[in-house]
PDB file of C-alpha atoms in Angstrom:
ATOM      1  CA  UNK A 140      -0.037  -0.024   0.009  1.00 49.00           C
ATOM      2  CA  UNK A 141       1.456   3.371  -0.952  1.00 53.00           C
ATOM      3  CA  UNK A 142       0.867   6.336   1.369  1.00 47.00           C
ATOM      4  CA  UNK A 143      -1.221   9.130   0.001  1.00 59.00           C
ATOM      5  CA  UNK A 144      -3.886  11.705   0.908  1.00 79.00           C
ATOM      6  CA  UNK A 145      -5.618  11.517  -2.350  1.00 86.00           C
ATOM      7  CA  UNK A 146      -9.132  12.927  -2.281  1.00 95.00           C
ATOM      8  CA  UNK A 147     -11.182  10.608  -4.571  1.00 96.00           C
ATOM      9  CA  UNK A 148     -14.429  11.875  -5.990  1.00 97.00           C
ATOM     10  CA  UNK A 149     -16.715   9.550  -8.031  1.00 97.00           C
ATOM     11  CA  UNK A 150     -19.173  11.175 -10.357  1.00 96.00           C
ATOM     12  CA  UNK A 151     -21.283  10.672 -13.471  1.00 95.00           C
ATOM     13  CA  UNK A 152     -20.713  12.970 -16.404  1.00 95.00           C
ATOM     14  CA  UNK A 153     -23.260  15.500 -15.254  1.00 93.00           C
ATOM     15  CA  UNK A 154     -21.788  15.955 -11.745  1.00 95.00           C
ATOM     16  CA  UNK A 155     -18.217  15.737 -13.063  1.00 96.00           C
ATOM     17  CA  UNK A 156     -18.977  18.516 -15.549  1.00 96.00           C
ATOM     18  CA  UNK A 157     -20.321  20.726 -12.844  1.00 95.00           C
ATOM     19  CA  UNK A 158     -17.477  19.982 -10.498  1.00 96.00           C
ATOM     20  CA  UNK A 159     -14.779  20.765 -13.090  1.00 97.00           C
ATOM     21  CA  UNK A 160     -16.627  23.932 -14.216  1.00 96.00           C
ATOM     22  CA  UNK A 161     -16.773  25.208 -10.602  1.00 95.00           C
ATOM     23  CA  UNK A 162     -13.253  24.017  -9.729  1.00 97.00           C
ATOM     24  CA  UNK A 163     -11.261  24.271 -12.935  1.00 97.00           C
ATOM     25  CA  UNK A 164      -7.636  23.096 -13.011  1.00 98.00           C
ATOM     26  CA  UNK A 165      -7.922  21.576  -9.428  1.00 98.00           C
ATOM     27  CA  UNK A 166      -8.680  18.000 -10.336  1.00 98.00           C
ATOM     28  CA  UNK A 167      -6.846  15.124 -12.094  1.00 98.00           C
ATOM     29  CA  UNK A 168      -9.578  13.254 -14.044  1.00 98.00           C
ATOM     30  CA  UNK A 169      -9.809   9.513 -14.879  1.00 98.00           C
ATOM     31  CA  UNK A 170     -12.620   9.412 -17.449  1.00 98.00           C
ATOM     32  CA  UNK A 171     -14.209   6.163 -18.506  1.00 98.00           C
ATOM     33  CA  UNK A 172     -15.910   6.394 -21.892  1.00 97.00           C
ATOM     34  CA  UNK A 173     -18.376   4.043 -23.592  1.00 95.00           C
ATOM     35  CA  UNK A 174     -17.239   2.457 -26.912  1.00 92.00           C
ATOM     36  CA  UNK A 175     -17.847   4.921 -29.704  1.00 90.00           C
ATOM     37  CA  UNK A 176     -17.686   8.016 -27.462  1.00 93.00           C
ATOM     38  CA  UNK A 177     -15.033  10.713 -27.718  1.00 93.00           C
ATOM     39  CA  UNK A 178     -13.913  12.979 -24.870  1.00 95.00           C
ATOM     40  CA  UNK A 179     -14.570  16.699 -25.315  1.00 95.00           C
ATOM     41  CA  UNK A 180     -11.945  19.404 -25.099  1.00 96.00           C
ATOM     42  CA  UNK A 181     -13.704  20.472 -21.866  1.00 97.00           C
ATOM     43  CA  UNK A 182     -11.781  17.733 -19.931  1.00 97.00           C
ATOM     44  CA  UNK A 183      -8.343  18.956 -21.074  1.00 96.00           C
ATOM     45  CA  UNK A 184      -9.297  22.584 -20.467  1.00 97.00           C
ATOM     46  CA  UNK A 185     -10.653  22.018 -17.018  1.00 98.00           C
ATOM     47  CA  UNK A 186      -8.257  19.458 -15.379  1.00 98.00           C
ATOM     48  CA  UNK A 187      -4.710  19.441 -14.132  1.00 98.00           C
ATOM     49  CA  UNK A 188      -4.220  16.182 -16.034  1.00 98.00           C
ATOM     50  CA  UNK A 189      -6.543  13.474 -17.379  1.00 98.00           C
ATOM     51  CA  UNK A 190      -6.614   9.903 -18.704  1.00 98.00           C
ATOM     52  CA  UNK A 191      -9.546   8.713 -20.782  1.00 98.00           C
ATOM     53  CA  UNK A 192     -10.100   4.928 -21.147  1.00 98.00           C
ATOM     54  CA  UNK A 193     -12.725   3.452 -23.418  1.00 97.00           C
ATOM     55  CA  UNK A 194     -14.589   0.342 -22.321  1.00 97.00           C
ATOM     56  CA  UNK A 195     -18.262  -0.385 -21.646  1.00 97.00           C
ATOM     57  CA  UNK A 196     -19.874  -1.283 -18.349  1.00 96.00           C
ATOM     58  CA  UNK A 197     -20.000  -4.981 -19.033  1.00 96.00           C
ATOM     59  CA  UNK A 198     -18.689  -7.949 -16.950  1.00 95.00           C
ATOM     60  CA  UNK A 199     -18.320 -10.414 -19.811  1.00 94.00           C
ATOM     61  CA  UNK A 200     -17.672 -10.004 -23.498  1.00 93.00           C
ATOM     62  CA  UNK A 201     -20.590  -8.923 -25.590  1.00 94.00           C
ATOM     63  CA  UNK A 202     -20.882  -8.228 -29.228  1.00 94.00           C
ATOM     64  CA  UNK A 203     -20.170  -4.571 -30.247  1.00 94.00           C
ATOM     65  CA  UNK A 204     -19.076  -3.730 -26.665  1.00 96.00           C
ATOM     66  CA  UNK A 205     -15.526  -3.094 -25.388  1.00 96.00           C
ATOM     67  CA  UNK A 206     -14.565  -5.212 -22.423  1.00 97.00           C
ATOM     68  CA  UNK A 207     -12.165  -3.648 -19.820  1.00 97.00           C
ATOM     69  CA  UNK A 208      -8.615  -5.002 -19.912  1.00 97.00           C
ATOM     70  CA  UNK A 209      -5.946  -5.589 -17.313  1.00 97.00           C
ATOM     71  CA  UNK A 210      -3.718  -3.142 -19.187  1.00 98.00           C
ATOM     72  CA  UNK A 211      -6.327  -0.363 -18.962  1.00 98.00           C
ATOM     73  CA  UNK A 212      -6.688  -0.905 -15.178  1.00 98.00           C
ATOM     74  CA  UNK A 213      -2.932  -0.908 -14.869  1.00 98.00           C
ATOM     75  CA  UNK A 214      -2.871   2.433 -16.700  1.00 98.00           C
ATOM     76  CA  UNK A 215      -5.509   3.919 -14.419  1.00 98.00           C
ATOM     77  CA  UNK A 216      -3.554   2.742 -11.295  1.00 97.00           C
ATOM     78  CA  UNK A 217      -0.381   4.238 -12.655  1.00 98.00           C
ATOM     79  CA  UNK A 218      -2.149   7.504 -13.550  1.00 98.00           C
ATOM     80  CA  UNK A 219      -3.647   7.775  -9.989  1.00 97.00           C
ATOM     81  CA  UNK A 220      -0.295   7.554  -8.299  1.00 96.00           C
ATOM     82  CA  UNK A 221       0.575  10.671  -6.251  1.00 95.00           C
ATOM     83  CA  UNK A 222      -2.486  12.655  -7.357  1.00 96.00           C
ATOM     84  CA  UNK A 223      -3.904  14.927  -4.574  1.00 95.00           C
ATOM     85  CA  UNK A 224      -7.408  15.366  -6.027  1.00 97.00           C
ATOM     86  CA  UNK A 225      -8.651  12.583  -8.289  1.00 98.00           C
ATOM     87  CA  UNK A 226     -12.000  12.592 -10.047  1.00 98.00           C
ATOM     88  CA  UNK A 227     -13.094   9.192 -11.377  1.00 98.00           C
ATOM     89  CA  UNK A 228     -16.067   9.528 -13.811  1.00 98.00           C
ATOM     90  CA  UNK A 229     -18.161   7.308 -16.018  1.00 97.00           C
ATOM     91  CA  UNK A 230     -21.526   7.924 -17.572  1.00 94.00           C
ATOM     92  CA  UNK A 231     -23.652   7.388 -14.507  1.00 92.00           C
ATOM     93  CA  UNK A 232     -21.006   7.199 -11.761  1.00 94.00           C
ATOM     94  CA  UNK A 233     -22.480   3.948 -10.491  1.00 94.00           C
ATOM     95  CA  UNK A 234     -20.481   1.105 -12.115  1.00 96.00           C
ATOM     96  CA  UNK A 235     -17.107   1.476 -13.778  1.00 98.00           C
ATOM     97  CA  UNK A 236     -15.952   4.570 -11.988  1.00 98.00           C
ATOM     98  CA  UNK A 237     -16.899   3.142  -8.535  1.00 98.00           C
ATOM     99  CA  UNK A 238     -15.063  -0.129  -9.252  1.00 98.00           C
ATOM    100  CA  UNK A 239     -11.933   1.746 -10.345  1.00 98.00           C
ATOM    101  CA  UNK A 240     -12.090   4.214  -7.391  1.00 98.00           C
ATOM    102  CA  UNK A 241     -12.451   1.162  -5.047  1.00 98.00           C
ATOM    103  CA  UNK A 242      -9.288  -0.482  -6.547  1.00 97.00           C
ATOM    104  CA  UNK A 243      -7.350   2.741  -6.355  1.00 97.00           C
ATOM    105  CA  UNK A 244      -8.411   3.297  -2.750  1.00 96.00           C
ATOM    106  CA  UNK A 245      -7.497  -0.404  -1.908  1.00 96.00           C
ATOM    107  CA  UNK A 246      -3.989   0.376  -3.117  1.00 94.00           C
ATOM    108  CA  UNK A 247      -3.616   3.720  -1.386  1.00 92.00           C
ATOM    109  CA  UNK A 248      -5.610   3.342   1.845  1.00 92.00           C
ATOM    110  CA  UNK A 249      -6.470  -0.274   2.252  1.00 94.00           C
ATOM    111  CA  UNK A 250      -9.517  -2.386   1.728  1.00 95.00           C
ATOM    112  CA  UNK A 251     -11.591  -1.310   4.771  1.00 94.00           C
ATOM    113  CA  UNK A 252     -11.387   2.352   3.689  1.00 95.00           C
ATOM    114  CA  UNK A 253     -12.028   1.407   0.160  1.00 97.00           C
ATOM    115  CA  UNK A 254     -15.249  -0.432   1.184  1.00 97.00           C
ATOM    116  CA  UNK A 255     -16.431   2.801   2.694  1.00 96.00           C
ATOM    117  CA  UNK A 256     -16.527   4.329  -0.772  1.00 95.00           C
ATOM    118  CA  UNK A 257     -19.276   1.888  -1.733  1.00 97.00           C
ATOM    119  CA  UNK A 258     -22.851   2.785  -1.198  1.00 94.00           C
ATOM    120  CA  UNK A 259     -25.332  -0.049  -1.893  1.00 94.00           C
ATOM    121  CA  UNK A 260     -28.124   2.365  -2.581  1.00 91.00           C
ATOM    122  CA  UNK A 261     -26.165   4.181  -5.356  1.00 91.00           C
ATOM    123  CA  UNK A 262     -23.412   1.843  -6.673  1.00 93.00           C
ATOM    124  CA  UNK A 263     -23.231  -1.282  -8.700  1.00 94.00           C
ATOM    125  CA  UNK A 264     -19.516  -1.540  -9.090  1.00 97.00           C
ATOM    126  CA  UNK A 265     -18.300  -3.472 -12.110  1.00 97.00           C
ATOM    127  CA  UNK A 266     -16.926  -6.798 -10.853  1.00 98.00           C
ATOM    128  CA  UNK A 267     -14.640  -7.403 -13.840  1.00 98.00           C
ATOM    129  CA  UNK A 268     -12.953  -4.066 -13.150  1.00 98.00           C
ATOM    130  CA  UNK A 269     -12.490  -5.064  -9.575  1.00 97.00           C
ATOM    131  CA  UNK A 270     -11.240  -8.554 -10.514  1.00 96.00           C
ATOM    132  CA  UNK A 271      -8.702  -7.083 -13.015  1.00 97.00           C
ATOM    133  CA  UNK A 272      -7.550  -4.565 -10.409  1.00 97.00           C
ATOM    134  CA  UNK A 273      -7.172  -7.151  -7.790  1.00 96.00           C
ATOM    135  CA  UNK A 274      -4.586  -8.962  -9.887  1.00 96.00           C
ATOM    136  CA  UNK A 275      -2.490  -5.781  -9.968  1.00 96.00           C
ATOM    137  CA  UNK A 276      -2.483  -5.078  -6.239  1.00 94.00           C
ATOM    138  CA  UNK A 277       0.545  -6.044  -4.012  1.00 82.00           C
ATOM    139  CA  UNK A 278      -1.705  -7.639  -1.493  1.00 73.00           C
ATOM    140  CA  UNK A 279      -4.734  -8.919  -3.326  1.00 76.00           C
ATOM    141  CA  UNK A 280      -7.871  -9.338  -1.391  1.00 93.00           C
ATOM    142  CA  UNK A 281      -9.860  -6.670  -2.991  1.00 96.00           C
ATOM    143  CA  UNK A 282     -12.092  -8.993  -4.985  1.00 97.00           C
ATOM    144  CA  UNK A 283     -12.844 -11.266  -1.947  1.00 97.00           C
ATOM    145  CA  UNK A 284     -13.768  -8.314   0.135  1.00 97.00           C
ATOM    146  CA  UNK A 285     -15.786  -6.750  -2.715  1.00 97.00           C
ATOM    147  CA  UNK A 286     -17.634 -10.048  -3.316  1.00 97.00           C
ATOM    148  CA  UNK A 287     -18.385 -10.208   0.434  1.00 97.00           C
ATOM    149  CA  UNK A 288     -19.778  -6.594   0.261  1.00 97.00           C
ATOM    150  CA  UNK A 289     -21.977  -7.594  -2.661  1.00 96.00           C
ATOM    151  CA  UNK A 290     -23.323 -10.610  -0.792  1.00 97.00           C
ATOM    152  CA  UNK A 291     -24.091  -8.528   2.300  1.00 97.00           C
ATOM    153  CA  UNK A 292     -25.944  -5.973   0.204  1.00 95.00           C
ATOM    154  CA  UNK A 293     -27.652  -8.331  -2.310  1.00 94.00           C
ATOM    155  CA  UNK A 294     -31.063  -7.427  -0.902  1.00 93.00           C
ATOM    156  CA  UNK A 295     -30.708  -3.687  -1.739  1.00 90.00           C
ATOM    157  CA  UNK A 296     -32.519  -2.844  -5.006  1.00 86.00           C
ATOM    158  CA  UNK A 297     -31.446   0.291  -6.808  1.00 79.00           C
ATOM    159  CA  UNK A 298     -34.934   0.637  -8.118  1.00 77.00           C
ATOM    160  CA  UNK A 299     -36.065   1.559  -4.579  1.00 81.00           C
ATOM    161  CA  UNK A 300     -33.805   4.618  -4.825  1.00 77.00           C
ATOM    162  CA  UNK A 301     -34.629   5.839  -8.287  1.00 77.00           C
ATOM    163  CA  UNK A 302     -36.681   8.758  -6.995  1.00 81.00           C
ATOM    164  CA  UNK A 303     -33.666   9.991  -4.938  1.00 84.00           C
ATOM    165  CA  UNK A 304     -31.415   9.608  -7.939  1.00 81.00           C
ATOM    166  CA  UNK A 305     -33.846  11.595 -10.152  1.00 84.00           C
ATOM    167  CA  UNK A 306     -33.990  14.386  -7.623  1.00 86.00           C
ATOM    168  CA  UNK A 307     -30.153  14.444  -7.691  1.00 86.00           C
ATOM    169  CA  UNK A 308     -30.147  14.801 -11.456  1.00 81.00           C
ATOM    170  CA  UNK A 309     -32.839  17.496 -11.276  1.00 87.00           C
ATOM    171  CA  UNK A 310     -30.757  19.443  -8.690  1.00 88.00           C
ATOM    172  CA  UNK A 311     -27.755  19.246 -10.816  1.00 86.00           C
ATOM    173  CA  UNK A 312     -29.563  20.483 -13.862  1.00 85.00           C
ATOM    174  CA  UNK A 313     -31.110  23.257 -11.804  1.00 89.00           C
ATOM    175  CA  UNK A 314     -27.589  24.330 -10.897  1.00 89.00           C
ATOM    176  CA  UNK A 315     -26.737  24.534 -14.595  1.00 86.00           C
ATOM    177  CA  UNK A 316     -25.029  21.143 -15.040  1.00 87.00           C
ATOM    178  CA  UNK A 317     -24.854  19.689 -18.497  1.00 91.00           C
ATOM    179  CA  UNK A 318     -22.761  16.785 -19.800  1.00 92.00           C
ATOM    180  CA  UNK A 319     -19.568  18.497 -21.036  1.00 93.00           C
ATOM    181  CA  UNK A 320     -17.477  15.300 -20.770  1.00 95.00           C
ATOM    182  CA  UNK A 321     -18.399  13.680 -24.038  1.00 91.00           C
ATOM    183  CA  UNK A 322     -21.042  14.014 -26.756  1.00 77.00           C
ATOM    184  CA  UNK A 323     -24.404  12.188 -26.802  1.00 71.00           C
TER     185      UNK A 323
END
């Protein structure tokens, strides 16, 4: 585990856009794009540094979808090293970005603190991303701990929290947030 005081923020594109607009050039951004999507110039213009990786939120290969690779997760871990403020963003901020933030936090702060990033009412971390990341950690146990977390929270249904999530999006839009990370 490497010592760091990295502030890790997980956000969907809408919240990430608003954060970067309000706090330009304060964040390093790790942006996860769907296949076929291109990052906008906004990311480069509003971050200290950034890394964009392209893969879909899938846990097993599917036709016309990009599966995350071990090499991409290794790139993300390398990029995150030594960053003071790290924004990890994917389309919704619920799957890929959460999984990657979890792996980064496992490496920098340990598994118990990384588990505290996970909120069963908001997140469905991508297990493949966690699995790939686990193989890259010095003391791999991240996947076992993650699987245990999933089992303990299997009863939580995101659908029960859709109204709260919708209110969040409405609040962000009322504050002027628009997706400036990538095109539609």
